[in-house]
Short mmCIF file of C-alpha atoms and ligand atoms in Angstrom, two decimals:
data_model
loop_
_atom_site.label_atom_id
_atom_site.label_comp_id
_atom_site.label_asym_id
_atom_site.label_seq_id
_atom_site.Cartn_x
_atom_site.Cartn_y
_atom_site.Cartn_z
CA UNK A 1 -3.00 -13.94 14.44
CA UNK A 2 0.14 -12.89 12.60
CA UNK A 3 -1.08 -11.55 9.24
CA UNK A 4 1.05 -12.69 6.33
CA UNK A 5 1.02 -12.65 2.64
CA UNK A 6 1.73 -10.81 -0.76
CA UNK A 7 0.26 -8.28 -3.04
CA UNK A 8 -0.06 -9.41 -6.73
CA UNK A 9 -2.03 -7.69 -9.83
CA UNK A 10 -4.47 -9.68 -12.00
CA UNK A 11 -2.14 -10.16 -14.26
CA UNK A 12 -0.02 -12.13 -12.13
CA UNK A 13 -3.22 -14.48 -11.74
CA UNK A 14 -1.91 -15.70 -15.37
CA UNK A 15 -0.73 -18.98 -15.13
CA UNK A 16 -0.49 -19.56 -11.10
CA UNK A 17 -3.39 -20.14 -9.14
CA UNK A 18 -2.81 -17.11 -6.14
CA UNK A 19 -5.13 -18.62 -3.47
CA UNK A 20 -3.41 -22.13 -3.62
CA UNK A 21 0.00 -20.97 -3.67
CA UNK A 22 -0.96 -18.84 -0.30
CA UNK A 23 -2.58 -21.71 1.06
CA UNK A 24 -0.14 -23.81 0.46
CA UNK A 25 2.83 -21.89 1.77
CA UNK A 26 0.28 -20.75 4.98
CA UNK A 27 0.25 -17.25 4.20
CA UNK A 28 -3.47 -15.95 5.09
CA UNK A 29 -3.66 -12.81 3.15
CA UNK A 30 -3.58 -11.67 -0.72
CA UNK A 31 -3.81 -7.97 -1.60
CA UNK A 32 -4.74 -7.48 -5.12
CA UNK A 33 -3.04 -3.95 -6.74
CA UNK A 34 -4.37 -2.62 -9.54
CA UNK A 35 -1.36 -0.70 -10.38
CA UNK A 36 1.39 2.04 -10.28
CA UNK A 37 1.59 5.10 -12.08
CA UNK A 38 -1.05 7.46 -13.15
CA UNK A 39 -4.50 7.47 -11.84
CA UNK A 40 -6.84 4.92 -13.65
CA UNK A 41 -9.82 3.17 -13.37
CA UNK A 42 -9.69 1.06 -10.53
CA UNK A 43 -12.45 -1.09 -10.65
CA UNK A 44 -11.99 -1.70 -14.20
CA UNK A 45 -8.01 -3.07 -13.61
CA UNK A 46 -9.13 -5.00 -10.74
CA UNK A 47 -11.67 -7.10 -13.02
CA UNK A 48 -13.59 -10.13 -11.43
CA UNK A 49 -10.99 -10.42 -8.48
CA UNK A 50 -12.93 -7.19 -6.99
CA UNK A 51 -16.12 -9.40 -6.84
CA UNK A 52 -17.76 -11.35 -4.05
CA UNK A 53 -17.39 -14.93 -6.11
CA UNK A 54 -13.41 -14.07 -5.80
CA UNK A 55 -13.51 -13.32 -2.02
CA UNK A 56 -15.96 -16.43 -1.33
CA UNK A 57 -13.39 -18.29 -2.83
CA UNK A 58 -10.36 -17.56 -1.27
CA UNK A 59 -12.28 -17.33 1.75
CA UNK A 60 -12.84 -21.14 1.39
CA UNK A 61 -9.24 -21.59 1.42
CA UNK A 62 -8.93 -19.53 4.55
CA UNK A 63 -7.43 -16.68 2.29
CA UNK A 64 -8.40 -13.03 3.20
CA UNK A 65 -8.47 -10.77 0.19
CA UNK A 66 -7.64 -7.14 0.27
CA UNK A 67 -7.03 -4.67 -2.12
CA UNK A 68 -3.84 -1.98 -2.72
CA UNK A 69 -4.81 0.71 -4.70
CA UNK A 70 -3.64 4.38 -5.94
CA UNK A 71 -7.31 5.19 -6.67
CA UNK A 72 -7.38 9.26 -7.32
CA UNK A 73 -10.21 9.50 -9.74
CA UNK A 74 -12.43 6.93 -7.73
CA UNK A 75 -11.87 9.51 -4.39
CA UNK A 76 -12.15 12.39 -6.61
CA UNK A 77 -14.16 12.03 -10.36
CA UNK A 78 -12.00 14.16 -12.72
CA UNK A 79 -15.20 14.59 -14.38
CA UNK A 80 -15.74 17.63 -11.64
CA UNK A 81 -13.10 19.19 -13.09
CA UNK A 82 -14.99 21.98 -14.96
CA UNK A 83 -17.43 22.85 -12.75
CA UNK A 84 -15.78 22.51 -9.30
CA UNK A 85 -12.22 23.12 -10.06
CA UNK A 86 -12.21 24.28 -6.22
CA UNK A 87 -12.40 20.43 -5.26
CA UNK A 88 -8.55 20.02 -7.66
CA UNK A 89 -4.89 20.23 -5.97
CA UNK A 90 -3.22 24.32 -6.64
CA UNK A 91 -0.28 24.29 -8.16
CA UNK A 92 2.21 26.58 -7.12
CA UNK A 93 4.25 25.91 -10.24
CA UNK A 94 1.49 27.10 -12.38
CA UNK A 95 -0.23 29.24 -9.81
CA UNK A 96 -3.14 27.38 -11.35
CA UNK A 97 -5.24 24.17 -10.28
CA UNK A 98 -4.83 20.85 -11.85
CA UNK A 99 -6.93 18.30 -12.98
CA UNK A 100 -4.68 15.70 -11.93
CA UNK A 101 -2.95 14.85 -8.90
CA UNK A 102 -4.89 14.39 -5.94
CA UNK A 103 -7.51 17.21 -4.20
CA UNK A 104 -7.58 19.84 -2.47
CA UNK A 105 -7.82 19.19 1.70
CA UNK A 106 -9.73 22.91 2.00
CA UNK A 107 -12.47 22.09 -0.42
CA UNK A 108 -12.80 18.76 -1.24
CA UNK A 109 -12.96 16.14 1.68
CA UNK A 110 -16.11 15.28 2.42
CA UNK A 111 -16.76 14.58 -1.10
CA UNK A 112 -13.57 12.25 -0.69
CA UNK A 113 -14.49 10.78 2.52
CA UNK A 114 -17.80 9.72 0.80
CA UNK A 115 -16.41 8.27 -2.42
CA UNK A 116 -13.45 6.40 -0.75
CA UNK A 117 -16.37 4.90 1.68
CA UNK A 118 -18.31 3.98 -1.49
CA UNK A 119 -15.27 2.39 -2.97
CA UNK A 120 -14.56 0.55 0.29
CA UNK A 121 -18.04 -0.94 0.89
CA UNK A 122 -18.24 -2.28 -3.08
CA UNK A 123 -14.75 -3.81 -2.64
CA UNK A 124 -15.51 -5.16 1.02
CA UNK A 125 -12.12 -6.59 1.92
CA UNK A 126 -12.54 -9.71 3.84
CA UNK A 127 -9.87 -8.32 6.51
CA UNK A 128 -12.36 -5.27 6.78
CA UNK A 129 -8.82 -3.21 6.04
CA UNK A 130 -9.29 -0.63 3.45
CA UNK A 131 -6.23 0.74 1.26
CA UNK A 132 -6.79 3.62 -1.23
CA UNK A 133 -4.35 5.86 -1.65
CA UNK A 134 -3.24 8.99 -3.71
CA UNK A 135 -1.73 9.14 -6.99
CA UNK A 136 1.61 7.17 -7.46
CA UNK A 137 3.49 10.51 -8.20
CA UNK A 138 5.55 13.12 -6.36
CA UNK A 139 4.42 17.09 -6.21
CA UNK A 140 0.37 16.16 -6.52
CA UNK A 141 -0.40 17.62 -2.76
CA UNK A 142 -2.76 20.92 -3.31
CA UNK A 143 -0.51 23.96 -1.99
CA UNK A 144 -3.57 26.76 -2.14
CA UNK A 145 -3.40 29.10 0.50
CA UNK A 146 -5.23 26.73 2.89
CA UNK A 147 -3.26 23.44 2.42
CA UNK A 148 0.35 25.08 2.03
CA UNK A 149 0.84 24.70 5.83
CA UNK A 150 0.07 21.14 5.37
CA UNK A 151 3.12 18.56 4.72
CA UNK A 152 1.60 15.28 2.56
CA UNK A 153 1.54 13.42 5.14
CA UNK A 154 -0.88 15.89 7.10
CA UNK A 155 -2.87 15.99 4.08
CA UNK A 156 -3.24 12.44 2.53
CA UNK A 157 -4.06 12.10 6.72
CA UNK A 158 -7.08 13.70 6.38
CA UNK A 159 -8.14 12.35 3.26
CA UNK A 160 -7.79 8.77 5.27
CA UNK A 161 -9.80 10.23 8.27
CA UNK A 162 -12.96 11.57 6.17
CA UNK A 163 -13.02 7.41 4.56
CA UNK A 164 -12.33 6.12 7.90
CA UNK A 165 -15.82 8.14 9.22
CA UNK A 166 -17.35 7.11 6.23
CA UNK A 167 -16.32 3.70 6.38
CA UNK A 168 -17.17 3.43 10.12
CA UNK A 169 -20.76 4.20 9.90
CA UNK A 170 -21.25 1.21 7.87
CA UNK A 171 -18.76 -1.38 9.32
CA UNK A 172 -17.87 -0.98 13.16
CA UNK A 173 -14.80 -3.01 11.93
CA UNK A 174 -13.52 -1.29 9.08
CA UNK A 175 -9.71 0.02 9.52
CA UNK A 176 -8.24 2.65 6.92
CA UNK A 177 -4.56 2.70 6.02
CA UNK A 178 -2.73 6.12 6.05
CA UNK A 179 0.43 5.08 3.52
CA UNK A 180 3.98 6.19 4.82
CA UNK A 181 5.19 5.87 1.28
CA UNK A 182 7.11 8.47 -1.08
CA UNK A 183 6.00 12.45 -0.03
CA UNK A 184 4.25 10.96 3.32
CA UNK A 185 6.74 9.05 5.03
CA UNK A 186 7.12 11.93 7.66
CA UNK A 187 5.00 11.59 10.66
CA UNK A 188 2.04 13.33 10.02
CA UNK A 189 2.56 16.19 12.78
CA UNK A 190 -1.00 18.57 12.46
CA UNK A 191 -3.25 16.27 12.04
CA UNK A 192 -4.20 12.99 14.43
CA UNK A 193 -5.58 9.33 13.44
CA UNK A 194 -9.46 8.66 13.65
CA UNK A 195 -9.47 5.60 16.15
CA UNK A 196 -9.96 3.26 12.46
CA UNK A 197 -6.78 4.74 10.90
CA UNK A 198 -3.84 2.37 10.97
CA UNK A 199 -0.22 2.64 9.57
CA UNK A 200 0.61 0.93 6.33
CA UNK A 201 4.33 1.79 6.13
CA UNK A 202 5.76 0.71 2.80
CA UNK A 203 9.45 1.38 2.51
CA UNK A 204 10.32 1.77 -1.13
CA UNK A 205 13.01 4.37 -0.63
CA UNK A 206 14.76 1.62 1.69
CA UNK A 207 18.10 -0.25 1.21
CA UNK A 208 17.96 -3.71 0.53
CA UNK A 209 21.64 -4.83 0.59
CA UNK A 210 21.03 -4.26 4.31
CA UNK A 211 18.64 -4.57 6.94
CA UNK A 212 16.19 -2.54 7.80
CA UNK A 213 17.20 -1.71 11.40
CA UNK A 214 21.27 -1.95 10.39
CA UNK A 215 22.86 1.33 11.93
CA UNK A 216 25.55 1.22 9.68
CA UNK A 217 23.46 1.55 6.63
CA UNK A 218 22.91 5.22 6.02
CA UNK A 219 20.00 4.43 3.65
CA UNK A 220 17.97 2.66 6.49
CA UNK A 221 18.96 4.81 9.35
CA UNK A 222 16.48 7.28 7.88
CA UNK A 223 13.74 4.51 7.20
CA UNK A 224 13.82 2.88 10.64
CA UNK A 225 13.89 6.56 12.37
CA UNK A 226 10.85 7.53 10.09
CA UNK A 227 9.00 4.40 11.04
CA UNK A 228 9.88 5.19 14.96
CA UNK A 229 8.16 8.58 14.38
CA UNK A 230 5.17 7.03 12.57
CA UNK A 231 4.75 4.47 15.14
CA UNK A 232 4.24 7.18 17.72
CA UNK A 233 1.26 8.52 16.30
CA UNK A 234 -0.39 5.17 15.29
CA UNK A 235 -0.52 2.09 17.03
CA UNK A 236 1.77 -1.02 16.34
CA UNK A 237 -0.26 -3.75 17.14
CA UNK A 238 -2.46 -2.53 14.27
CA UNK A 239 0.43 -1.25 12.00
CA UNK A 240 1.07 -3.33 8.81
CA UNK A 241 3.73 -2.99 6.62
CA UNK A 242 3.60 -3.46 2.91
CA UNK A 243 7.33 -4.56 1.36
CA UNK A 244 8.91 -4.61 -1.98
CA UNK A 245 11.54 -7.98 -1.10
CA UNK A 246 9.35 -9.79 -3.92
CA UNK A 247 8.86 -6.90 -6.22
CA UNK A 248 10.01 -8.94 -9.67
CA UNK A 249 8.01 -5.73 -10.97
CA UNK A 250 10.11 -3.05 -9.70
CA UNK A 251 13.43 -5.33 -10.09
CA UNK A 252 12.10 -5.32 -14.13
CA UNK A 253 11.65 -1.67 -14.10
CA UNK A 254 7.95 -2.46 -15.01
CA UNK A 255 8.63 -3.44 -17.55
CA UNK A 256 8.39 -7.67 -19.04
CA UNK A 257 10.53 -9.91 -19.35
CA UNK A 258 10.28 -10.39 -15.55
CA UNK A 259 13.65 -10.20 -13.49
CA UNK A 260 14.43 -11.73 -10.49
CA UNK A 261 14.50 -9.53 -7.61
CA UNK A 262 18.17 -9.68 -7.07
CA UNK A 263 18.17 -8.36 -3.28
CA UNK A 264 16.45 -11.26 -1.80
CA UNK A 265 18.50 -12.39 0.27
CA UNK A 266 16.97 -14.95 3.20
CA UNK A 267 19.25 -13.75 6.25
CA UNK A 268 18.46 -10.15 5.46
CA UNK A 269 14.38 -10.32 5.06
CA UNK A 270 14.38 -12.65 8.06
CA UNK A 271 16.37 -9.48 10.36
CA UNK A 272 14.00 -7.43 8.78
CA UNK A 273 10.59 -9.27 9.96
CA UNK A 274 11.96 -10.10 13.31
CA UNK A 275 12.80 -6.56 13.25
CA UNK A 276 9.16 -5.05 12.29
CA UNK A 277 8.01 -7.85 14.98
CA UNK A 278 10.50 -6.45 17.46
CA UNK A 279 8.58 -3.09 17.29
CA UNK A 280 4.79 -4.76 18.25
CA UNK A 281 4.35 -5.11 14.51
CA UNK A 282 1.69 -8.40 13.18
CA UNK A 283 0.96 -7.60 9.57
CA UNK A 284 3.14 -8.54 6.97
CA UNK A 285 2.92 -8.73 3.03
CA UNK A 286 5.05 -8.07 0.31
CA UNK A 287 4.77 -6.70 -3.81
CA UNK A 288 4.91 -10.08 -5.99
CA UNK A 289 4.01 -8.05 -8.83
CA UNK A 290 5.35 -9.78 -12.28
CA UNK A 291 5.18 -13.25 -10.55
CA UNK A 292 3.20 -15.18 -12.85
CA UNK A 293 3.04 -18.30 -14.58
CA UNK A 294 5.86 -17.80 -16.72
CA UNK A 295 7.75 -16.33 -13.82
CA UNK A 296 8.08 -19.40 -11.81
CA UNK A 297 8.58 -21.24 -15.39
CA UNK A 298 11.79 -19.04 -15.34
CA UNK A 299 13.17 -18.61 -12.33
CA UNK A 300 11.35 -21.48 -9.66
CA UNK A 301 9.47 -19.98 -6.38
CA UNK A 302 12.71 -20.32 -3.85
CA UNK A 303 12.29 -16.13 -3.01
CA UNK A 304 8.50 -17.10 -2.26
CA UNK A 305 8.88 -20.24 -0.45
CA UNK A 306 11.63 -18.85 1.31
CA UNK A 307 9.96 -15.76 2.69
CA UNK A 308 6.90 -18.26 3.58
CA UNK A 309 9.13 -20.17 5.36
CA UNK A 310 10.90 -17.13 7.36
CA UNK A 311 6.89 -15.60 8.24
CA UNK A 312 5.99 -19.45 9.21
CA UNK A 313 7.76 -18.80 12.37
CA UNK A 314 5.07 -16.11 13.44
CA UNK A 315 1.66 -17.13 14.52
ZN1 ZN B 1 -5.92 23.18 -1.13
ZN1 ZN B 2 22.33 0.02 2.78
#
């Protein structure tokens, strides 16, 4: 099965009813974010669609749910802080550790491993494909004398391993993603995939005026090379990649009233899916983020229905 869908917040829940719209444009996945930024309380943002009644219901509607989440303080408590500053990411512009940020890979991953696998079982993604990542910020990799050898890729790597073991003693069927996104879109190179790890590539620094796989973009030369590389350490027919085509969020700058997301463009995000596809690729979604009620009021669901339409194609 070709897995296909979008990732909205639970904001965007305001006004449009999510698992309808999916099932009614036959995509079989929604991934609920709870956010960009700063770390924050995940569980809190995510609300009553991180509950069982939620899951049972789009479940009904043959809608798998799955969540998206920078979730720092849930793998690490910052509450530790004081007494185990040892567990917090070095600094080498302070020459001091941080309270915020991620953790430190010397010190602190089994406590991560066992807090991401206690996140994991309470949110209990129906696809059984787990996605917690690291703060939504550049520089918050520890660089202590231990991890300093270790790109961000290497380290959010093992972070995504210690879950994956945790995760994996409780569900045989549990997969972790390992985000190629921002610092970590570099193969990792030191450290290798638990058989559960999969790829969740997520492009953000692409181009969008041109295809992903378009040798005469400069832009996406880099992107497709650095998904190449990632794609020899973990396995495509697992792989899923996360896009931004319907990011109304990140066309707004975050910020309401909602914008369009100006690069859609149907002939370019159909080159790019058959393009992911080409590679062994079968998992699909995209951002939505900002596409609520009074979205569609504005602007009508042609992107949406559109990208549907192109994914339709792939069983
Ligand atoms: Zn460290
Ligand atoms: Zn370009």
């Amino acid at each position: 099965m070709f897995r296909k869908g979008v990732v909205v917040t639970p904001e965007d829940f305001e006004g449009v009813d999510w698992i309808g719209k999916c099932a009614e444009l036959g995509l079989n996945t929604l991934g609920i974010h709870s956010g960009g930024g700063a770390g924050h309380d995940v569980l809190s943002k995510l609300g009553r669609y991180s509950e069982e009644s939620f899951r049972s219901e789009a479940l009904a509607s043959g809608i798998d749910i799955e969540y998206e989440c920078h979730a720092p303080h849930e793998l690490l408590p910052r509450s530790l802080f004081s007494e185990h500053p040892e567990y917090f990411p070095y600094s080498w512009h302070t020459g001091v550790r941080i309270e915020s940020g991620n953790w430190c890979s010397g010190n602190a991953l089994p406590l991560v491993g066992r807090n991401g696998g206690a996140l994991g079982r309470r949110l209990s993604p129906t696809t059984h494909r787990h996605f917690y990542w690291g703060e939504d910020r550049r520089g918050t990799w520890c660089h202590c004398e231990t991890c300093s050898k270790l790109s961000a890729s290497d380290q959010s790597l093992l972070a995504v391993n210690a879950i994956a073991r945790d995760l994996a003693a409780t569900d045989p069927k549990s997969q972790v993603g390992f985000l190629a996104y921002s610092e970590a879109l570099e193969a990792p190179e030191a450290v290798k995939p638990e058989p559960n790890v999969i790829l969740e590539f997520a492009p953000m620094h692409r181009c969008y005026r041109h295809a992903i796989n378009d040798p005469d973009c400069a832009i996406n030369r880099v992107s497709w090379r650095q998904l190449h590389d990632q794609l020899r350490v973990f396995d495509a027919a697992r792989a899923h990649v996360l896009e931004y085509w319907l990011d109304s969020s990140w066309a707004s700058g975050w910020k309401k009233p909602a914008k369009r997301p100006a690069w859609f463009d149907r002939m370019l995000v159909e080159r790019d899916i058959n393009a992911y596809a080409s590679l062994g690729i079968r998992s699909v979604t995209t951002f939505a983020v900002f596409m609520d009620g009074a979205y569609f009021e504005a602007f009508g669901d042609r992107e949406l229905r559109e990208y549907a339409e192109i994914l339709s194609a792939l069983d």
